[in-house]
């Protein structure tokens, strides 16, 4: 019996609604992601990939359609309710890390806990624990500019895990890294998926990275056009890969 | 979110941009500093004037001539050059009749005429003086404090004696060897005249706020009191007075005496087409003075307050720059679950902290300025705790007021746009 984390039905997203410039980006997305799944969403720029990610991440509301996160309809919530959803149910990992430059690694990881009202002592313990998990336990007091790209991304992943969210939403997490550090970061996502049983959604334009996941959804012009399961289909495995 | 967390965030923010934070604070520092400095000096001045006036005696009364033509007072006439004619002046005879009628209520009548600036010289020694012709009552009414010898006596006045009462400063300038000055003769040049006086008394010179003196202590000009009649002869001054001070006994009703005195002297002027007599108590002059000083400090404090508002606008400006600069950070915080209110609070707290730190530095600066001003004007200075509390609260309010708009702008940012901001 599979528990669904994300259920999207007939999601449409338009911009400039009601003006002559009205622009429909997503044309009815239907998508279901199971708890504990490692899914990638692949698309070229302009495909609607980012818009879909913003909707999944509760940064935006669909124009129409139904989006259930953990069984709760969140398509028409208020700003504050969306903030709370993002805080507790979603862990963002960005291409450019987006660490707060003035705060050290520990304080960066504490941030989502802070916005969740966790007390100082518990916050610090949890943040240390998470930094240990991503093997950054010896860099607690380093500022972001004292860390390498790979280290920054690991801190960012620890931060994404802070409130034990339902999904980790990673937007091109290796896009700003060389292939070797990118590899390390991908290994961490695999670890979170296997050991921590996390639901991980990877947004990328890189077919080879996508092929490491359990299921690949391809989006073209605002529609999901294909779904494949790389593990069951060895013919399309890493050989088709592009740049790192 | 907790206040402490916001405080920590704000301090992290300020520390990362020390120079800018300092420059932002500067407006607040100058604003608060000048308000406190000015109010401190103003209060000290008021206190000093009040105590000086009290020294003159709250029961003193000023009797003076004033023009019947309402637009031109006697003193203005004088400044204009058209001096009062001798026949219009108050005379010794009038004062004598007044004393016969009201002598029981009067301790002294203080009469004086100005002899002008002069200089005493003896070889290489010299002392600057202002020659003042006085009667006996002058010493009483003006609280002239004798150190040695005596003040002028009736005999000195009646006989036009060439005697003088000098200040302790005068003595230290003219008799540096410590020789007893009493009985010594001094040569004083006033205008084109050179006169010789015998010193009969030494008084303690008190520097007053009304006549602060600058420059070397040695050159200080102090009063040299000589008999009013002698001075009249030397400087060929008209007989009679434009004004004089009456020192009332403390047991009389000063208000009634003012009215009675004015009416009494006006009987002599009933038929005079140009002048009449006006009497005013020191008490009412003092309260007028205090009111004026108060108004003045308020006016200057308002101007300083405007500079505080300019400082506040500076804070707002920098906060707006800071919000723009940190757009991505704001986007990140929102993605991590910060509510709009949390972002708003963060920026407002930051603005409050800038203003509060600026305010505290400003208070220290203001107190220092107040003391400096007090030192230069030779005033006892006490910073008022009230104005300090007001300044701190006001500076924090400025933080809230001018921080609100930028903070609200930050809170209202669209997270998607903010995350995409380069």
PDB file of N, CA and C in Angstrom, chain A residues 158-221:
ATOM      1  N   UNK A 158      21.854  19.706   4.164  1.00  0.00           N
ATOM      2  CA  UNK A 158      21.572  19.550   5.591  1.00  0.00           C
ATOM      3  C   UNK A 158      20.465  20.518   6.008  1.00  0.00           C
ATOM      4  N   UNK A 159      20.527  21.731   5.471  1.00  0.00           N
ATOM      5  CA  UNK A 159      19.511  22.728   5.792  1.00  0.00           C
ATOM      6  C   UNK A 159      18.137  22.276   5.285  1.00  0.00           C
ATOM      7  N   UNK A 160      18.124  21.694   4.073  1.00  0.00           N
ATOM      8  CA  UNK A 160      16.859  21.239   3.494  1.00  0.00           C
ATOM      9  C   UNK A 160      16.215  20.156   4.360  1.00  0.00           C
ATOM     10  N   UNK A 161      17.058  19.392   5.063  1.00  0.00           N
ATOM     11  CA  UNK A 161      16.567  18.278   5.882  1.00  0.00           C
ATOM     12  C   UNK A 161      16.093  18.736   7.270  1.00  0.00           C
ATOM     13  N   UNK A 162      16.315  19.990   7.601  1.00  0.00           N
ATOM     14  CA  UNK A 162      16.198  20.448   8.989  1.00  0.00           C
ATOM     15  C   UNK A 162      14.881  20.059   9.659  1.00  0.00           C
ATOM     16  N   UNK A 163      13.753  20.366   9.021  1.00  0.00           N
ATOM     17  CA  UNK A 163      12.469  20.090   9.672  1.00  0.00           C
ATOM     18  C   UNK A 163      11.897  18.719   9.276  1.00  0.00           C
ATOM     19  N   UNK A 164      12.780  17.821   8.835  1.00  0.00           N
ATOM     20  CA  UNK A 164      12.373  16.487   8.402  1.00  0.00           C
ATOM     21  C   UNK A 164      11.193  16.581   7.415  1.00  0.00           C
ATOM     22  N   UNK A 165      11.420  17.232   6.257  1.00  0.00           N
ATOM     23  CA  UNK A 165      10.319  17.512   5.329  1.00  0.00           C
ATOM     24  C   UNK A 165       9.819  16.267   4.600  1.00  0.00           C
ATOM     25  N   UNK A 166       8.624  16.386   3.998  1.00  0.00           N
ATOM     26  CA  UNK A 166       8.069  15.284   3.220  1.00  0.00           C
ATOM     27  C   UNK A 166       8.856  15.082   1.936  1.00  0.00           C
ATOM     28  N   UNK A 167       9.276  16.166   1.325  1.00  0.00           N
ATOM     29  CA  UNK A 167      10.074  16.031   0.095  1.00  0.00           C
ATOM     30  C   UNK A 167      11.307  16.920   0.123  1.00  0.00           C
ATOM     31  N   UNK A 168      12.368  16.405  -0.542  1.00  0.00           N
ATOM     32  CA  UNK A 168      13.544  17.228  -0.815  1.00  0.00           C
ATOM     33  C   UNK A 168      13.414  17.620  -2.278  1.00  0.00           C
ATOM     34  N   UNK A 169      13.375  18.928  -2.505  1.00  0.00           N
ATOM     35  CA  UNK A 169      13.188  19.430  -3.861  1.00  0.00           C
ATOM     36  C   UNK A 169      14.502  20.072  -4.301  1.00  0.00           C
ATOM     37  N   UNK A 170      15.196  19.398  -5.224  1.00  0.00           N
ATOM     38  CA  UNK A 170      16.522  19.866  -5.617  1.00  0.00           C
ATOM     39  C   UNK A 170      16.487  20.383  -7.048  1.00  0.00           C
ATOM     40  N   UNK A 171      16.828  21.672  -7.190  1.00  0.00           N
ATOM     41  CA  UNK A 171      16.795  22.319  -8.496  1.00  0.00           C
ATOM     42  C   UNK A 171      18.214  22.402  -9.048  1.00  0.00           C
ATOM     43  N   UNK A 172      18.536  21.549 -10.033  1.00  0.00           N
ATOM     44  CA  UNK A 172      19.879  21.515 -10.635  1.00  0.00           C
ATOM     45  C   UNK A 172      20.972  21.553  -9.566  1.00  0.00           C
ATOM     46  N   UNK A 173      20.952  20.658  -8.597  1.00  0.00           N
ATOM     47  CA  UNK A 173      21.863  20.783  -7.454  1.00  0.00           C
ATOM     48  C   UNK A 173      23.337  20.642  -7.825  1.00  0.00           C
ATOM     49  N   UNK A 174      23.635  20.055  -8.986  1.00  0.00           N
ATOM     50  CA  UNK A 174      25.045  19.899  -9.361  1.00  0.00           C
ATOM     51  C   UNK A 174      25.422  20.870 -10.472  1.00  0.00           C
ATOM     52  N   UNK A 175      24.480  21.732 -10.824  1.00  0.00           N
ATOM     53  CA  UNK A 175      24.679  22.628 -11.974  1.00  0.00           C
ATOM     54  C   UNK A 175      25.876  23.555 -11.830  1.00  0.00           C
ATOM     55  N   UNK A 176      26.216  23.947 -10.588  1.00  0.00           N
ATOM     56  CA  UNK A 176      27.314  24.891 -10.395  1.00  0.00           C
ATOM     57  C   UNK A 176      28.584  24.176  -9.921  1.00  0.00           C
ATOM     58  N   UNK A 177      28.592  22.828 -10.030  1.00  0.00           N
ATOM     59  CA  UNK A 177      29.731  22.082  -9.490  1.00  0.00           C
ATOM     60  C   UNK A 177      30.452  21.332 -10.612  1.00  0.00           C
ATOM     61  N   UNK A 178      31.738  21.045 -10.382  1.00  0.00           N
ATOM     62  CA  UNK A 178      32.437  20.218 -11.361  1.00  0.00           C
ATOM     63  C   UNK A 178      31.940  18.778 -11.205  1.00  0.00           C
ATOM     64  N   UNK A 179      32.294  17.927 -12.158  1.00  0.00           N
ATOM     65  CA  UNK A 179      31.668  16.598 -12.195  1.00  0.00           C
ATOM     66  C   UNK A 179      32.026  15.763 -10.963  1.00  0.00           C
ATOM     67  N   UNK A 180      33.229  15.974 -10.418  1.00  0.00           N
ATOM     68  CA  UNK A 180      33.641  15.163  -9.273  1.00  0.00           C
ATOM     69  C   UNK A 180      32.832  15.524  -8.019  1.00  0.00           C
ATOM     70  N   UNK A 181      32.744  16.836  -7.731  1.00  0.00           N
ATOM     71  CA  UNK A 181      31.941  17.240  -6.565  1.00  0.00           C
ATOM     72  C   UNK A 181      30.464  16.982  -6.816  1.00  0.00           C
ATOM     73  N   UNK A 182      30.061  17.135  -8.066  1.00  0.00           N
ATOM     74  CA  UNK A 182      28.676  16.836  -8.426  1.00  0.00           C
ATOM     75  C   UNK A 182      28.342  15.398  -8.073  1.00  0.00           C
ATOM     76  N   UNK A 183      29.298  14.549  -8.335  1.00  0.00           N
ATOM     77  CA  UNK A 183      29.148  13.124  -8.022  1.00  0.00           C
ATOM     78  C   UNK A 183      28.909  12.933  -6.519  1.00  0.00           C
ATOM     79  N   UNK A 184      29.737  13.645  -5.706  1.00  0.00           N
ATOM     80  CA  UNK A 184      29.619  13.531  -4.249  1.00  0.00           C
ATOM     81  C   UNK A 184      28.248  13.965  -3.782  1.00  0.00           C
ATOM     82  N   UNK A 185      27.774  15.064  -4.376  1.00  0.00           N
ATOM     83  CA  UNK A 185      26.469  15.587  -3.986  1.00  0.00           C
ATOM     84  C   UNK A 185      25.376  14.592  -4.347  1.00  0.00           C
ATOM     85  N   UNK A 186      25.493  13.989  -5.571  1.00  0.00           N
ATOM     86  CA  UNK A 186      24.495  13.001  -5.979  1.00  0.00           C
ATOM     87  C   UNK A 186      24.498  11.810  -5.023  1.00  0.00           C
ATOM     88  N   UNK A 187      25.712  11.441  -4.568  1.00  0.00           N
ATOM     89  CA  UNK A 187      25.809  10.313  -3.632  1.00  0.00           C
ATOM     90  C   UNK A 187      25.044  10.609  -2.348  1.00  0.00           C
ATOM     91  N   UNK A 188      25.089  11.893  -1.927  1.00  0.00           N
ATOM     92  CA  UNK A 188      24.362  12.247  -0.711  1.00  0.00           C
ATOM     93  C   UNK A 188      22.856  12.079  -0.918  1.00  0.00           C
ATOM     94  N   UNK A 189      22.379  12.505  -2.123  1.00  0.00           N
ATOM     95  CA  UNK A 189      20.940  12.326  -2.387  1.00  0.00           C
ATOM     96  C   UNK A 189      20.561  10.845  -2.359  1.00  0.00           C
ATOM     97  N   UNK A 190      21.447  10.000  -2.941  1.00  0.00           N
ATOM     98  CA  UNK A 190      21.186   8.554  -2.903  1.00  0.00           C
ATOM     99  C   UNK A 190      21.134   8.052  -1.471  1.00  0.00           C
ATOM    100  N   UNK A 191      22.065   8.590  -0.662  1.00  0.00           N
ATOM    101  CA  UNK A 191      22.132   8.179   0.746  1.00  0.00           C
ATOM    102  C   UNK A 191      20.842   8.571   1.476  1.00  0.00           C
ATOM    103  N   UNK A 192      20.392   9.842   1.239  1.00  0.00           N
ATOM    104  CA  UNK A 192      19.160  10.303   1.887  1.00  0.00           C
ATOM    105  C   UNK A 192      17.986   9.432   1.458  1.00  0.00           C
ATOM    106  N   UNK A 193      17.986   9.059   0.200  1.00  0.00           N
ATOM    107  CA  UNK A 193      16.899   8.258  -0.329  1.00  0.00           C
ATOM    108  C   UNK A 193      16.907   6.856   0.271  1.00  0.00           C
ATOM    109  N   UNK A 194      18.107   6.233   0.269  1.00  0.00           N
ATOM    110  CA  UNK A 194      18.184   4.848   0.734  1.00  0.00           C
ATOM    111  C   UNK A 194      18.140   4.744   2.248  1.00  0.00           C
ATOM    112  N   UNK A 195      19.024   5.517   2.913  1.00  0.00           N
ATOM    113  CA  UNK A 195      19.135   5.364   4.375  1.00  0.00           C
ATOM    114  C   UNK A 195      18.016   6.064   5.126  1.00  0.00           C
ATOM    115  N   UNK A 196      17.717   7.312   4.690  1.00  0.00           N
ATOM    116  CA  UNK A 196      16.744   8.113   5.433  1.00  0.00           C
ATOM    117  C   UNK A 196      15.335   7.966   4.880  1.00  0.00           C
ATOM    118  N   UNK A 197      15.214   7.179   3.818  1.00  0.00           N
ATOM    119  CA  UNK A 197      13.893   6.927   3.197  1.00  0.00           C
ATOM    120  C   UNK A 197      13.197   8.222   2.778  1.00  0.00           C
ATOM    121  N   UNK A 198      13.982   9.176   2.290  1.00  0.00           N
ATOM    122  CA  UNK A 198      13.421  10.473   1.913  1.00  0.00           C
ATOM    123  C   UNK A 198      12.837  10.416   0.502  1.00  0.00           C
ATOM    124  N   UNK A 199      11.799  11.211   0.286  1.00  0.00           N
ATOM    125  CA  UNK A 199      11.283  11.416  -1.063  1.00  0.00           C
ATOM    126  C   UNK A 199      12.125  12.522  -1.678  1.00  0.00           C
ATOM    127  N   UNK A 200      12.794  12.240  -2.793  1.00  0.00           N
ATOM    128  CA  UNK A 200      13.659  13.252  -3.402  1.00  0.00           C
ATOM    129  C   UNK A 200      13.166  13.550  -4.812  1.00  0.00           C
ATOM    130  N   UNK A 201      12.974  14.809  -5.103  1.00  0.00           N
ATOM    131  CA  UNK A 201      12.592  15.220  -6.462  1.00  0.00           C
ATOM    132  C   UNK A 201      13.737  16.042  -7.025  1.00  0.00           C
ATOM    133  N   UNK A 202      14.291  15.556  -8.127  1.00  0.00           N
ATOM    134  CA  UNK A 202      15.445  16.207  -8.744  1.00  0.00           C
ATOM    135  C   UNK A 202      14.992  16.885 -10.030  1.00  0.00           C
ATOM    136  N   UNK A 203      15.170  18.187 -10.099  1.00  0.00           N
ATOM    137  CA  UNK A 203      14.822  18.926 -11.320  1.00  0.00           C
ATOM    138  C   UNK A 203      16.119  19.151 -12.073  1.00  0.00           C
ATOM    139  N   UNK A 204      16.182  18.716 -13.320  1.00  0.00           N
ATOM    140  CA  UNK A 204      17.436  18.855 -14.052  1.00  0.00           C
ATOM    141  C   UNK A 204      17.190  18.850 -15.554  1.00  0.00           C
ATOM    142  N   UNK A 205      18.204  19.306 -16.287  1.00  0.00           N
ATOM    143  CA  UNK A 205      18.118  19.136 -17.745  1.00  0.00           C
ATOM    144  C   UNK A 205      19.101  18.041 -18.180  1.00  0.00           C
ATOM    145  N   UNK A 206      19.757  17.442 -17.167  1.00  0.00           N
ATOM    146  CA  UNK A 206      20.819  16.465 -17.434  1.00  0.00           C
ATOM    147  C   UNK A 206      20.268  15.037 -17.402  1.00  0.00           C
ATOM    148  N   UNK A 207      20.163  14.422 -18.597  1.00  0.00           N
ATOM    149  CA  UNK A 207      19.580  13.082 -18.743  1.00  0.00           C
ATOM    150  C   UNK A 207      20.364  12.038 -17.965  1.00  0.00           C
ATOM    151  N   UNK A 208      21.695  12.205 -17.921  1.00  0.00           N
ATOM    152  CA  UNK A 208      22.512  11.193 -17.276  1.00  0.00           C
ATOM    153  C   UNK A 208      22.258  11.154 -15.768  1.00  0.00           C
ATOM    154  N   UNK A 209      22.180  12.386 -15.140  1.00  0.00           N
ATOM    155  CA  UNK A 209      21.856  12.432 -13.719  1.00  0.00           C
ATOM    156  C   UNK A 209      20.460  11.875 -13.473  1.00  0.00           C
ATOM    157  N   UNK A 210      19.552  12.239 -14.369  1.00  0.00           N
ATOM    158  CA  UNK A 210      18.169  11.791 -14.212  1.00  0.00           C
ATOM    159  C   UNK A 210      18.104  10.270 -14.220  1.00  0.00           C
ATOM    160  N   UNK A 211      18.950   9.665 -15.016  1.00  0.00           N
ATOM    161  CA  UNK A 211      18.925   8.210 -15.150  1.00  0.00           C
ATOM    162  C   UNK A 211      19.346   7.498 -13.875  1.00  0.00           C
ATOM    163  N   UNK A 212      19.963   8.264 -12.933  1.00  0.00           N
ATOM    164  CA  UNK A 212      20.320   7.643 -11.659  1.00  0.00           C
ATOM    165  C   UNK A 212      19.106   7.476 -10.759  1.00  0.00           C
ATOM    166  N   UNK A 213      18.004   8.173 -11.099  1.00  0.00           N
ATOM    167  CA  UNK A 213      16.841   8.126 -10.229  1.00  0.00           C
ATOM    168  C   UNK A 213      15.936   6.956 -10.606  1.00  0.00           C
ATOM    169  N   UNK A 214      14.933   6.719  -9.767  1.00  0.00           N
ATOM    170  CA  UNK A 214      14.063   5.570  -9.991  1.00  0.00           C
ATOM    171  C   UNK A 214      13.116   5.800 -11.161  1.00  0.00           C
ATOM    172  N   UNK A 215      12.689   7.044 -11.312  1.00  0.00           N
ATOM    173  CA  UNK A 215      11.682   7.342 -12.327  1.00  0.00           C
ATOM    174  C   UNK A 215      11.997   8.699 -12.936  1.00  0.00           C
ATOM    175  N   UNK A 216      11.911   8.810 -14.251  1.00  0.00           N
ATOM    176  CA  UNK A 216      12.213  10.058 -14.936  1.00  0.00           C
ATOM    177  C   UNK A 216      10.962  10.562 -15.646  1.00  0.00           C
ATOM    178  N   UNK A 217      10.552  11.788 -15.281  1.00  0.00           N
ATOM    179  CA  UNK A 217       9.419  12.408 -15.969  1.00  0.00           C
ATOM    180  C   UNK A 217       9.987  13.483 -16.883  1.00  0.00           C
ATOM    181  N   UNK A 218       9.585  13.478 -18.143  1.00  0.00           N
ATOM    182  CA  UNK A 218      10.109  14.480 -19.069  1.00  0.00           C
ATOM    183  C   UNK A 218       9.006  15.475 -19.383  1.00  0.00           C
ATOM    184  N   UNK A 219       9.338  16.745 -19.258  1.00  0.00           N
ATOM    185  CA  UNK A 219       8.355  17.792 -19.525  1.00  0.00           C
ATOM    186  C   UNK A 219       8.779  18.575 -20.763  1.00  0.00           C
ATOM    187  N   UNK A 220       7.846  18.730 -21.680  1.00  0.00           N
ATOM    188  CA  UNK A 220       8.090  19.499 -22.898  1.00  0.00           C
ATOM    189  C   UNK A 220       6.890  20.414 -23.105  1.00  0.00           C
ATOM    190  N   UNK A 221       7.149  21.683 -23.303  1.00  0.00           N
ATOM    191  CA  UNK A 221       6.093  22.672 -23.556  1.00  0.00           C
ATOM    192  C   UNK A 221       4.921  22.582 -22.572  1.00  0.00           C
TER     193      UNK A 221
END
